[in-house]
Amino acid sequence: MLKNNPQVKFVSVMGVDLGGNTTDAKIPIEIFLTDMEGFLKNGVQTDGSSVVLPEIATLGDAKVDLLPDTESSWFVDYNYDNPYDEKRYVGTLRIPAFLVHNGNFVDSRSILKRSLNFFEEKVREALKEHPHLLTNIGIDDASNIEEFLFTAATELEFWVKTPEDSEDIEKLSTSQNLKEQYWKRTQGTVRTALEKTIELMGKYGIEPEMGHKEVGGINSTIGINGKQNHVVEQLEIDWKYSDALQAGDNEILVRELVYDTFTSFGLEVTFAAKPIADVAGSGEHTHMGVAVKLNNGKIINLFSPKEMDNDYLSLIGYGGLLGLLKNYEAINPFVTSSTDAFNRLKPGFEAPVCTVASLGNDVKTPSRNRSILVGLIRDLTNPMATRFELRSPNPLSNTYLVMASSYQGMLDGILATMHIEDPQTLENEISKSAQTEGIYLEQNRQYRCEQDIFHDFSAHERSNLFGKTPETVWDNFHFFQQNEEKQATLLNGNVFTKALISSYKTATLDRWKEELLHRIIPSNMEVVREFVKSHNIEGSTDLDVVRWEKILKLRSYLVKDSLEQSSLFTRLRDALNDGQLDKASELQKEMNCIMSELRNLYSSYKRNLI
């Protein structure tokens, strides 16, 4: 195939480190063809200290092998800026790979693969030991199961804009509140770029299902040159599910297609979770399910009960959902791992902040509660559709680790409840009140809610019912460290190891500190400096003077040091540099509150000026 397609001039192995970064090393195809079998068997060496594997690939022990995954789907990455001839472009054969250090597989893809293998092994054993689990899903004998199918899917939300245009937050917020953009018709270059992206996805076999506008954005304008100006739009692209490992690979490819296509039309693309303050962020709801293929070719969804009208879930499905919820303190650090991600998880923006699930108003009426963490997706006419929708990930979450930790949590719940024969017992368990002691779930916590948790509960009530919510990266790991039993869930089957968890924690906290010191604080300082005095004595009122005095006081508190007291920014820097992470986390929360107050106050101040 390669010899018949000379436009494919390079090969590259695509490993994914613990930070979700992919490798891409251009190797001339001639070198690959001289010893293709050796290349596929032994891979290539790289400098592991340059990827996110701290405490594993160190400066003194940096050799890492990129080992091609011969069981995955490979693809050709074409460079549309580099023509090969009049009809073709230069391409690179991208081969998904594993990262191996001293004989140990240490990358995100291998962690997910281990979790899937371990899940299958333990659930097979459970099905053999507890025949009632089989009866509940309509299978006669465990020996009839040929293979497990881990079905998963993500979706991609992102913002696009014309370069050098600044966002008008008030216009964006107003448009969002008026629902002027959601699912509206795309126009101009945005429409063309979206259509071309969807066409490319189809050519790669990713099976796109839909592309549309999301809730964020404002109408663009047409310049004197006839081209669109002031483009600021939020979009979403969806595609068909696949097996879990392939779902992770597909997501990387789709992000690359989106970025390359939209930038070729002169548009900037961001996959950030919260690129614009006070406007809807971008999520990446992750759908996960498990099915089995029988010897006769029939496929059975392990999460669907035999009688769809009688129960929300099968016994295995209930166990999986219970495990996902109970162990979420251990799962969350692999889902929400950056300040940007936490900026999205704010009440009121349809982003989940509480560990709680929704099953539906009743068994025969599936519903979608958009305020909860985990949604049960059901279709009474299609048992294969039953799955869990985890709503907390964002476009820059490491999907491999999100799914690996989630399947580990699900497995814990399945194994803990596999002896229970009555589905009603497990429905009662997930529906218990916070005051009721659970057979598996924790007391003083409620895990199911069919209400709007933002509208129907205060922040205090949410905290009491659903547990305290982490607000910073450090909070997340603090809660993680407090739950040793839940940490152990990740270690089961050697899926995660203590070394891998420690490496991931170090990398994530280092990034948190680095971003605060060198991006977030400097960016906030620039914002504060832009809030300047704009009124004069002749045209001002006493309200203008009072507001400006408040603004001036907040600006000084944030930025100005004195002999008596350091500013908030200085205290935050000092805490980070001194390793006082508890203190830094609290100061970050205070900074976020004051910056929000300052923005709102300055906006009110400017509106009152003539």
Coordinates of C-alpha atoms in Angstrom, one line a residue:
M1 CA 0.0 0.0 0.0
L2 CA 2.8 2.4 0.9
K3 CA 4.7 1.7 -2.4
N4 CA 1.5 2.3 -4.3
N5 CA 0.9 5.6 -2.5
P6 CA 4.2 7.5 -2.8
Q7 CA 2.6 10.7 -1.4
V8 CA 2.8 9.1 2.1
K9 CA 6.4 10.2 2.8
F10 CA 6.7 9.8 6.5
V11 CA 5.7 7.5 9.4
S12 CA 5.1 8.6 13.0
V13 CA 4.3 6.7 16.2
M14 CA 1.6 8.4 18.3
G15 CA 2.2 7.7 22.0
V16 CA 0.1 9.6 24.6
D17 CA 1.8 10.6 27.8
L18 CA 0.2 11.1 31.2
G19 CA -0.6 14.7 30.3
G20 CA -2.6 13.7 27.2
N21 CA 0.1 15.0 24.9
T22 CA 0.7 13.0 21.7
T23 CA 4.1 12.3 20.1
D24 CA 4.7 13.0 16.4
A25 CA 8.2 12.2 15.1
K26 CA 8.7 12.4 11.3
I27 CA 10.5 9.3 10.1
P28 CA 11.1 9.0 6.3
I29 CA 9.1 6.2 4.9
E30 CA 12.2 4.7 3.2
I31 CA 13.7 4.0 6.7
F32 CA 10.4 2.4 7.8
L33 CA 10.3 0.1 4.7
T34 CA 13.9 -1.1 5.1
D35 CA 12.9 -3.0 8.3
M36 CA 9.2 -2.7 8.8
E37 CA 8.8 -5.8 10.9
G38 CA 11.6 -4.8 13.2
F39 CA 10.1 -1.3 13.5
L40 CA 6.7 -2.7 14.5
K41 CA 8.2 -5.2 17.0
N42 CA 10.8 -3.0 18.7
G43 CA 9.6 0.5 18.0
V44 CA 11.8 3.5 18.3
Q45 CA 13.6 5.2 21.2
T46 CA 13.0 8.7 22.4
D47 CA 13.9 11.0 25.2
G48 CA 11.3 10.4 27.9
S49 CA 12.3 13.4 29.9
S50 CA 10.7 15.6 27.3
V51 CA 7.2 14.1 27.7
V52 CA 5.0 14.2 30.8
L53 CA 6.3 11.3 32.8
P54 CA 7.9 12.9 35.9
E55 CA 9.6 10.7 38.4
I56 CA 9.5 7.9 35.8
A57 CA 11.5 9.1 32.8
T58 CA 14.0 11.2 34.7
L59 CA 17.1 13.1 33.3
G60 CA 19.3 10.2 34.6
D61 CA 17.0 7.5 33.2
A62 CA 15.2 9.0 30.2
K63 CA 15.1 6.2 27.7
V64 CA 11.6 5.5 26.6
D65 CA 10.5 3.2 23.7
L66 CA 7.6 4.1 21.4
L67 CA 6.1 0.7 20.7
P68 CA 3.6 0.6 17.8
D69 CA 0.1 -0.7 18.6
T70 CA -0.5 -3.2 15.8
E71 CA -4.1 -3.9 17.0
S72 CA -5.3 -0.3 16.6
S73 CA -6.5 1.6 13.6
W74 CA -3.8 3.5 11.8
F75 CA -4.4 6.6 9.7
V76 CA -2.7 8.9 7.3
D77 CA -2.3 12.5 8.4
Y78 CA -2.3 14.7 5.2
N79 CA -0.6 18.1 5.1
Y80 CA -2.8 20.3 2.9
D81 CA -0.2 23.0 2.8
N82 CA 2.3 20.6 1.2
P83 CA 1.1 19.4 -2.3
Y84 CA 2.6 16.2 -3.6
D85 CA 1.2 16.7 -7.1
E86 CA -1.9 18.4 -8.6
K87 CA -4.3 16.0 -6.8
R88 CA -2.5 14.7 -3.8
Y89 CA -0.8 16.0 -0.6
V90 CA 2.1 14.8 1.4
G91 CA 1.0 12.4 4.2
T92 CA 2.3 10.9 7.4
L93 CA 1.3 7.4 8.4
R94 CA 0.3 7.8 12.1
I95 CA 0.5 4.7 14.2
P96 CA -0.9 4.8 17.7
A97 CA 1.7 3.5 20.2
F98 CA 2.6 2.7 23.8
L99 CA 5.3 4.2 25.9
V100 CA 7.6 1.7 27.5
H101 CA 10.1 2.6 30.2
N102 CA 12.4 -0.1 31.7
G103 CA 9.9 -2.8 30.5
N104 CA 6.9 -1.1 32.0
F105 CA 4.0 0.4 29.9
V106 CA 3.7 3.9 31.3
D107 CA 1.4 5.8 28.9
S108 CA -2.3 6.7 28.9
R109 CA -3.3 4.3 26.2
S110 CA -1.8 1.3 28.0
I111 CA -3.5 2.2 31.3
L112 CA -6.9 2.2 29.5
K113 CA -6.1 -1.1 27.8
R114 CA -5.2 -2.7 31.2
S115 CA -8.4 -1.4 32.7
L116 CA -10.5 -2.9 30.0
N117 CA -8.7 -6.3 30.2
F118 CA -9.1 -6.3 34.0
F119 CA -12.8 -5.4 33.8
E120 CA -13.5 -8.2 31.4
E121 CA -11.5 -10.7 33.5
K122 CA -13.3 -9.9 36.7
V123 CA -16.8 -9.6 35.3
R124 CA -16.4 -12.9 33.4
E125 CA -15.6 -14.5 36.8
A126 CA -18.6 -12.8 38.4
L127 CA -21.0 -14.0 35.7
K128 CA -19.8 -17.6 36.2
E129 CA -20.1 -17.4 40.0
H130 CA -23.5 -15.6 40.1
P131 CA -25.9 -17.0 37.5
H132 CA -28.6 -14.5 38.5
L133 CA -26.5 -11.8 36.9
L134 CA -26.9 -13.7 33.6
T135 CA -30.6 -14.3 34.0
N136 CA -31.2 -10.6 34.6
I137 CA -29.7 -9.7 31.2
G138 CA -31.2 -12.6 29.3
I139 CA -28.1 -14.9 28.8
D140 CA -28.4 -18.6 29.5
D141 CA -24.7 -19.5 30.2
A142 CA -21.5 -17.6 30.7
S143 CA -19.8 -19.9 28.3
N144 CA -21.9 -18.4 25.5
I145 CA -20.0 -15.1 25.8
E146 CA -17.4 -14.8 23.0
E147 CA -16.0 -11.3 23.8
F148 CA -16.6 -8.1 25.7
L149 CA -17.3 -4.9 23.8
F150 CA -16.5 -1.6 25.5
T151 CA -18.5 1.0 23.7
A152 CA -17.5 4.6 24.3
A153 CA -18.0 8.0 22.6
T154 CA -17.0 11.6 23.2
E155 CA -18.1 14.8 21.6
L156 CA -16.1 17.9 20.9
E157 CA -17.1 21.5 21.8
F158 CA -14.8 24.3 20.8
W159 CA -14.7 28.1 20.1
V160 CA -13.6 29.7 16.9
K161 CA -12.9 33.4 16.3
T162 CA -11.2 35.8 13.9
P163 CA -7.7 36.6 15.0
E164 CA -7.0 39.7 17.1
D165 CA -10.7 40.3 17.8
S166 CA -11.5 40.8 21.5
E167 CA -14.6 39.3 23.0
D168 CA -17.4 41.5 24.2
I169 CA -18.4 39.5 27.3
E170 CA -21.6 41.5 27.8
K171 CA -22.8 40.9 24.3
L172 CA -21.8 37.2 24.5
S173 CA -23.6 36.8 27.8
T174 CA -26.8 38.5 26.5
S175 CA -26.8 36.4 23.4
Q176 CA -26.4 33.3 25.5
N177 CA -29.3 34.3 27.8
L178 CA -31.5 35.0 24.9
K179 CA -30.6 31.6 23.3
E180 CA -29.8 33.3 20.0
Q181 CA -27.1 30.9 18.8
Y182 CA -27.9 27.4 19.9
W183 CA -28.4 25.1 16.8
K184 CA -28.8 28.1 14.6
R185 CA -27.6 28.0 10.9
T186 CA -23.9 28.5 10.5
Q187 CA -22.7 31.0 7.9
G188 CA -19.7 32.0 5.8
T189 CA -16.3 30.6 6.5
V190 CA -17.5 29.0 9.7
R191 CA -20.1 27.0 7.8
T192 CA -17.5 26.0 5.1
A193 CA -14.9 24.9 7.7
L194 CA -17.5 22.9 9.6
E195 CA -18.7 21.1 6.5
K196 CA -15.2 20.3 5.3
T197 CA -14.3 19.0 8.8
I198 CA -17.3 16.7 8.8
E199 CA -16.5 15.5 5.2
L200 CA -12.9 14.7 6.3
M201 CA -14.1 12.8 9.3
G202 CA -16.2 10.6 7.0
K203 CA -13.2 9.9 4.8
Y204 CA -11.3 8.7 7.9
G205 CA -14.1 6.4 8.8
I206 CA -15.0 8.2 12.1
E207 CA -18.7 8.3 11.1
P208 CA -19.8 11.9 12.0
E209 CA -23.3 12.2 13.2
M210 CA -23.8 16.0 13.6
G211 CA -22.1 19.4 13.6
H212 CA -23.9 22.4 15.0
K213 CA -23.7 25.7 16.8
E214 CA -23.5 25.6 20.6
V215 CA -25.0 28.1 23.0
G216 CA -22.1 30.5 23.0
G217 CA -21.3 33.2 20.4
I218 CA -22.6 36.3 18.7
N219 CA -23.4 37.2 15.1
S220 CA -20.5 38.1 12.9
T221 CA -20.3 41.1 10.6
I222 CA -19.3 41.5 6.9
G223 CA -16.3 43.8 6.2
I224 CA -15.8 46.1 3.2
N225 CA -13.8 43.3 1.6
G226 CA -16.9 41.0 1.7
K227 CA -15.4 38.7 4.3
Q228 CA -16.7 37.9 7.8
N229 CA -15.3 39.9 10.7
H230 CA -15.7 39.6 14.4
V231 CA -16.4 35.9 14.3
V232 CA -16.9 34.5 17.9
E233 CA -18.8 31.2 17.8
Q234 CA -19.0 28.0 19.8
L235 CA -19.5 24.8 17.9
E236 CA -20.0 21.1 18.6
I237 CA -19.2 18.0 16.5
D238 CA -20.5 14.5 17.3
W239 CA -19.6 11.2 15.9
K240 CA -20.5 7.5 16.3
Y241 CA -19.3 5.4 19.2
S242 CA -16.5 2.9 18.9
D243 CA -14.6 0.7 21.3
A244 CA -13.1 2.6 24.2
L245 CA -9.4 2.7 23.1
Q246 CA -10.4 3.7 19.5
A247 CA -12.7 6.4 21.0
G248 CA -9.6 8.0 22.6
D249 CA -7.7 7.8 19.3
N250 CA -10.6 9.2 17.3
E251 CA -10.9 12.2 19.6
I252 CA -7.2 13.1 19.0
L253 CA -7.7 12.8 15.2
V254 CA -10.9 14.9 15.2
R255 CA -9.2 17.7 17.3
E256 CA -6.4 17.8 14.7
L257 CA -8.9 17.9 11.8
V258 CA -10.8 20.7 13.4
Y259 CA -7.7 22.7 14.2
D260 CA -6.1 22.3 10.7
T261 CA -9.3 23.0 8.8
F262 CA -10.5 26.0 10.7
T263 CA -7.1 27.6 10.8
S264 CA -6.8 27.1 7.1
F265 CA -9.8 29.5 6.8
G266 CA -8.1 32.1 9.0
L267 CA -9.9 31.3 12.2
E268 CA -8.4 30.7 15.6
V269 CA -9.5 27.6 17.4
T270 CA -9.5 26.9 21.2
F271 CA -10.4 23.7 23.0
A272 CA -10.1 25.3 26.4
A273 CA -12.8 24.5 28.9
K274 CA -13.5 28.1 29.8
P275 CA -11.9 30.4 27.2
I276 CA -14.2 33.4 28.1
A277 CA -15.2 34.3 31.6
D278 CA -18.9 34.5 32.4
V279 CA -19.8 32.8 29.2
A280 CA -20.6 29.1 28.5
G281 CA -17.5 26.9 28.5
S282 CA -16.8 23.8 26.4
G283 CA -17.6 20.4 27.7
E284 CA -16.9 16.9 26.4
H285 CA -19.5 14.5 27.7
T286 CA -18.0 11.0 27.8
H287 CA -20.4 8.1 27.1
M288 CA -19.4 4.6 28.4
G289 CA -21.1 1.3 28.2
V290 CA -20.3 -2.5 28.1
A291 CA -21.8 -5.1 25.9
V292 CA -20.9 -8.8 25.1
K293 CA -21.0 -10.7 21.9
L294 CA -22.3 -14.2 22.1
N295 CA -21.1 -17.2 20.2
N296 CA -24.1 -17.0 17.9
G297 CA -23.2 -13.4 17.0
K298 CA -25.9 -11.7 19.2
I299 CA -24.9 -8.7 21.2
I300 CA -26.2 -8.0 24.7
N301 CA -25.8 -4.8 26.6
L302 CA -24.6 -5.6 30.1
F303 CA -26.2 -2.5 31.5
S304 CA -29.7 -3.2 30.1
P305 CA -32.2 -5.4 32.1
K306 CA -34.0 -8.2 30.3
E307 CA -37.2 -6.3 30.7
M308 CA -36.6 -2.7 29.9
D309 CA -40.1 -1.7 31.2
N310 CA -39.4 -3.0 34.7
D311 CA -36.0 -1.6 35.7
Y312 CA -33.8 1.3 34.9
L313 CA -30.7 -0.9 34.7
S314 CA -29.5 -4.4 35.0
L315 CA -27.9 -5.7 38.2
I316 CA -24.5 -5.1 36.5
G317 CA -25.6 -1.7 35.4
Y318 CA -26.7 -0.6 38.8
G319 CA -23.4 -1.9 40.3
G320 CA -21.4 0.0 37.7
L321 CA -23.2 3.3 38.4
L322 CA -22.9 2.9 42.1
G323 CA -19.1 2.3 41.7
L324 CA -18.7 5.3 39.5
L325 CA -20.4 7.6 42.0
K326 CA -18.8 6.2 45.2
N327 CA -15.3 6.3 43.8
Y328 CA -15.5 9.7 42.1
E329 CA -13.1 11.3 44.5
A330 CA -10.5 9.0 43.1
I331 CA -11.6 9.4 39.5
N332 CA -12.0 13.2 39.5
P333 CA -8.3 14.1 39.4
F334 CA -8.1 12.3 36.0
V335 CA -11.2 14.2 34.7
T336 CA -10.7 17.8 36.0
S337 CA -6.9 18.5 36.1
S338 CA -6.4 22.2 35.4
T339 CA -7.5 25.6 36.5
D340 CA -9.2 26.1 33.1
A341 CA -11.3 23.0 33.8
F342 CA -12.4 24.2 37.2
N343 CA -13.3 27.6 35.7
R344 CA -16.0 25.8 33.7
L345 CA -17.4 23.9 36.6
K346 CA -19.5 26.7 38.0
P347 CA -23.1 26.6 39.1
G348 CA -25.5 27.9 36.5
F349 CA -23.6 27.0 33.3
E350 CA -25.0 23.4 33.0
A351 CA -21.6 22.1 34.2
P352 CA -21.7 19.5 36.9
V353 CA -20.3 20.5 40.3
C354 CA -21.8 17.7 42.5
T355 CA -21.4 13.9 42.5
V356 CA -24.9 12.9 41.8
A357 CA -26.7 11.0 39.1
S358 CA -30.1 11.0 37.4
L359 CA -32.0 7.8 36.3
G360 CA -35.2 9.4 35.0
N361 CA -38.5 10.5 36.3
D362 CA -39.8 6.9 36.1
V363 CA -38.8 3.7 34.4
K364 CA -41.0 4.2 31.4
T365 CA -40.1 7.9 30.9
P366 CA -36.4 8.4 30.2
S367 CA -35.3 12.0 30.8
R368 CA -32.2 14.2 30.6
N369 CA -31.1 16.1 33.7
R370 CA -28.4 18.5 32.6
S371 CA -27.4 19.6 36.1
I372 CA -26.0 16.3 37.4
L373 CA -22.6 14.5 37.1
V374 CA -23.7 11.2 35.6
G375 CA -26.7 10.8 33.4
L376 CA -28.3 7.4 32.5
I377 CA -29.0 7.3 28.8
R378 CA -31.8 4.9 27.9
D379 CA -34.1 4.1 25.0
L380 CA -36.9 1.7 25.8
T381 CA -37.0 0.5 22.2
N382 CA -33.3 0.0 21.9
P383 CA -31.5 -1.8 24.8
M384 CA -28.2 -1.3 23.1
A385 CA -28.4 2.5 23.8
T386 CA -28.2 2.1 27.6
R387 CA -25.0 3.8 28.9
F388 CA -23.6 6.3 31.3
E389 CA -22.9 9.9 30.3
L390 CA -20.2 11.5 32.4
R391 CA -20.7 15.2 32.0
S392 CA -17.6 16.7 33.8
P393 CA -14.8 16.1 31.2
N394 CA -13.8 18.9 28.9
P395 CA -12.1 18.9 25.4
L396 CA -8.6 18.9 27.0
S397 CA -9.3 16.1 29.5
N398 CA -7.2 13.0 29.0
T399 CA -9.9 10.7 27.7
Y400 CA -7.9 7.6 28.1
L401 CA -7.4 8.2 31.8
V402 CA -11.0 9.4 32.2
M403 CA -12.3 6.1 30.9
A404 CA -9.7 4.0 32.6
S405 CA -10.4 5.4 36.1
S406 CA -14.2 5.3 35.4
Y407 CA -14.2 1.6 34.4
Q408 CA -12.1 0.9 37.5
G409 CA -14.7 2.6 39.6
M410 CA -17.6 0.8 37.9
L411 CA -15.9 -2.5 38.4
D412 CA -15.6 -1.9 42.1
G413 CA -19.3 -1.3 42.4
I414 CA -20.2 -4.4 40.3
L415 CA -18.0 -6.7 42.4
A416 CA -19.3 -5.2 45.7
T417 CA -23.0 -5.8 44.7
M418 CA -22.7 -8.9 42.6
H419 CA -24.3 -11.1 45.3
I420 CA -27.6 -9.1 45.3
E421 CA -30.4 -10.7 43.2
D422 CA -33.1 -8.1 43.4
P423 CA -32.7 -5.0 41.2
Q424 CA -35.1 -3.0 43.5
T425 CA -32.5 -3.3 46.3
L426 CA -29.9 -1.6 44.1
E427 CA -32.4 1.0 42.9
N428 CA -33.2 1.8 46.5
E429 CA -29.5 2.0 47.2
I430 CA -28.8 4.7 44.6
S431 CA -32.0 6.5 45.5
K432 CA -31.4 6.6 49.3
S433 CA -31.5 9.8 51.3
A434 CA -28.5 11.4 52.8
Q435 CA -29.6 10.2 56.3
T436 CA -30.0 6.6 55.2
E437 CA -27.1 4.2 55.7
G438 CA -26.2 2.4 52.5
I439 CA -25.1 -1.2 51.8
Y440 CA -22.3 0.2 49.6
L441 CA -22.7 3.9 49.3
E442 CA -21.7 6.3 52.0
Q443 CA -24.0 7.7 54.7
N444 CA -24.6 11.5 54.8
R445 CA -24.6 11.6 51.0
Q446 CA -27.4 11.6 48.5
Y447 CA -26.4 10.1 45.1
R448 CA -29.5 10.5 43.0
C449 CA -31.5 13.6 42.1
E450 CA -34.1 14.3 39.4
Q451 CA -34.3 18.0 40.2
D452 CA -32.3 20.9 38.9
I453 CA -29.6 21.0 41.5
F454 CA -28.7 24.6 40.7
H455 CA -32.2 26.0 40.9
D456 CA -33.8 23.8 43.6
F457 CA -30.9 23.8 46.1
S458 CA -28.7 26.4 47.6
A459 CA -24.9 26.1 47.6
H460 CA -25.1 25.1 51.3
E461 CA -27.7 22.5 50.6
R462 CA -25.7 21.0 47.7
S463 CA -22.7 20.7 49.9
N464 CA -24.6 19.0 52.7
L465 CA -26.5 16.6 50.4
F466 CA -24.0 15.7 47.7
G467 CA -20.6 16.3 49.4
K468 CA -18.1 19.1 49.3
T469 CA -17.0 20.1 45.8
P470 CA -13.3 20.7 44.9
E471 CA -12.7 24.2 43.5
T472 CA -9.0 24.0 42.6
V473 CA -6.5 21.4 41.3
W474 CA -5.0 21.2 44.8
D475 CA -8.4 20.6 46.3
N476 CA -8.9 17.7 44.0
F477 CA -5.7 15.9 45.1
H478 CA -6.4 16.8 48.7
F479 CA -9.7 15.0 48.5
F480 CA -8.0 12.2 46.6
Q481 CA -5.4 11.7 49.4
Q482 CA -8.2 11.6 52.1
N483 CA -9.8 8.6 50.4
E484 CA -7.2 5.8 50.5
E485 CA -9.8 3.1 50.0
K486 CA -10.9 4.7 46.8
Q487 CA -7.3 5.2 45.6
A488 CA -7.0 1.4 46.0
T489 CA -9.7 0.9 43.5
L490 CA -7.4 2.4 40.8
L491 CA -4.6 0.1 41.8
N492 CA -6.7 -3.1 41.4
G493 CA -5.3 -5.4 38.7
N494 CA -2.2 -3.2 38.5
V495 CA -4.1 -1.0 36.1
F496 CA -2.7 2.1 37.7
T497 CA 0.4 1.8 39.8
K498 CA 1.6 4.0 42.7
A499 CA 4.4 5.2 40.5
L500 CA 2.0 6.2 37.7
I501 CA -0.3 8.0 40.1
S502 CA 2.6 9.8 41.8
S503 CA 3.9 10.8 38.4
Y504 CA 0.5 12.1 37.2
K505 CA 0.0 14.0 40.5
T506 CA 3.4 15.7 40.2
A507 CA 2.8 16.6 36.6
T508 CA -0.6 18.0 37.3
L509 CA 0.4 20.1 40.3
D510 CA 3.5 21.4 38.6
R511 CA 1.3 22.6 35.7
W512 CA -1.1 24.2 38.2
K513 CA 1.7 26.1 39.9
E514 CA 3.4 27.1 36.7
E515 CA 0.1 28.4 35.1
L516 CA -0.7 30.4 38.2
L517 CA 2.7 31.9 38.4
H518 CA 3.3 32.7 34.8
R519 CA -0.1 32.9 33.1
I520 CA -3.0 33.5 35.4
I521 CA -1.5 36.0 37.8
P522 CA 0.1 38.1 35.0
S523 CA -3.1 37.9 33.0
N524 CA -5.1 39.1 36.0
M525 CA -2.6 41.9 36.6
E526 CA -3.1 43.1 33.0
V527 CA -6.9 43.1 33.5
V528 CA -6.6 45.0 36.7
R529 CA -4.4 47.6 35.0
E530 CA -7.0 48.1 32.3
F531 CA -9.6 49.2 34.9
V532 CA -8.7 52.9 35.0
K533 CA -10.4 56.0 36.2
S534 CA -12.8 57.2 33.5
H535 CA -15.0 59.9 35.1
N536 CA -14.3 63.6 35.6
I537 CA -15.5 66.1 38.1
E538 CA -17.9 67.9 35.8
G539 CA -19.8 64.9 34.4
S540 CA -19.7 62.5 37.4
T541 CA -22.2 61.7 40.2
D542 CA -21.6 60.6 43.8
L543 CA -22.3 57.1 42.6
D544 CA -19.4 57.2 40.2
V545 CA -17.1 58.4 42.9
V546 CA -18.2 55.7 45.4
R547 CA -17.9 52.9 42.8
W548 CA -14.5 54.1 41.7
E549 CA -13.3 54.1 45.3
K550 CA -14.4 50.5 45.7
I551 CA -12.6 49.6 42.4
L552 CA -9.5 51.4 43.6
K553 CA -9.5 49.5 46.9
L554 CA -9.9 46.1 45.2
R555 CA -7.2 46.9 42.7
S556 CA -4.8 47.9 45.5
Y557 CA -5.7 44.8 47.5
L558 CA -4.9 42.6 44.5
V559 CA -1.8 44.2 43.1
K560 CA -0.1 46.8 45.4
D561 CA 2.4 45.9 48.1
S562 CA 3.2 48.2 51.0
L563 CA 5.5 48.1 54.0
E564 CA 2.7 46.8 56.2
Q565 CA 1.1 44.3 53.9
S566 CA 1.7 42.3 50.7
S567 CA -0.8 42.2 48.0
L568 CA -2.9 39.1 47.3
F569 CA -1.0 38.4 44.1
T570 CA 2.3 38.6 46.0
R571 CA 1.1 36.3 48.8
L572 CA -0.2 33.8 46.2
R573 CA 3.2 33.8 44.5
D574 CA 5.0 33.4 47.8
A575 CA 2.8 30.5 48.8
L576 CA 3.4 28.7 45.5
N577 CA 7.2 29.2 45.6
D578 CA 7.4 28.1 49.2
G579 CA 5.3 24.9 48.6
Q580 CA 2.4 26.0 50.8
L581 CA -0.1 24.5 48.5
D582 CA -3.1 24.5 51.0
K583 CA -2.6 28.3 51.4
A584 CA -2.1 28.8 47.7
S585 CA -5.3 27.0 46.9
E586 CA -7.3 29.2 49.4
L587 CA -5.6 32.4 48.0
Q588 CA -6.5 31.3 44.4
K589 CA -10.2 31.0 45.4
E590 CA -10.1 34.4 47.0
M591 CA -8.4 35.8 43.9
N592 CA -11.1 34.3 41.7
C593 CA -13.9 35.9 43.8
I594 CA -12.3 39.3 43.9
M595 CA -11.6 39.3 40.1
S596 CA -15.2 38.5 39.4
E597 CA -16.4 41.2 41.8
L598 CA -14.0 43.7 40.2
R599 CA -15.2 42.9 36.7
N600 CA -18.8 43.3 37.6
L601 CA -18.2 46.5 39.5
Y602 CA -16.1 48.1 36.7
S603 CA -18.8 47.1 34.2
S604 CA -21.4 48.9 36.3
Y605 CA -19.1 51.9 36.7
K606 CA -18.5 52.3 33.0
R607 CA -22.3 51.9 32.1
N608 CA -23.0 55.0 34.3
L609 CA -20.6 57.3 32.4
I610 CA -21.6 59.7 29.6

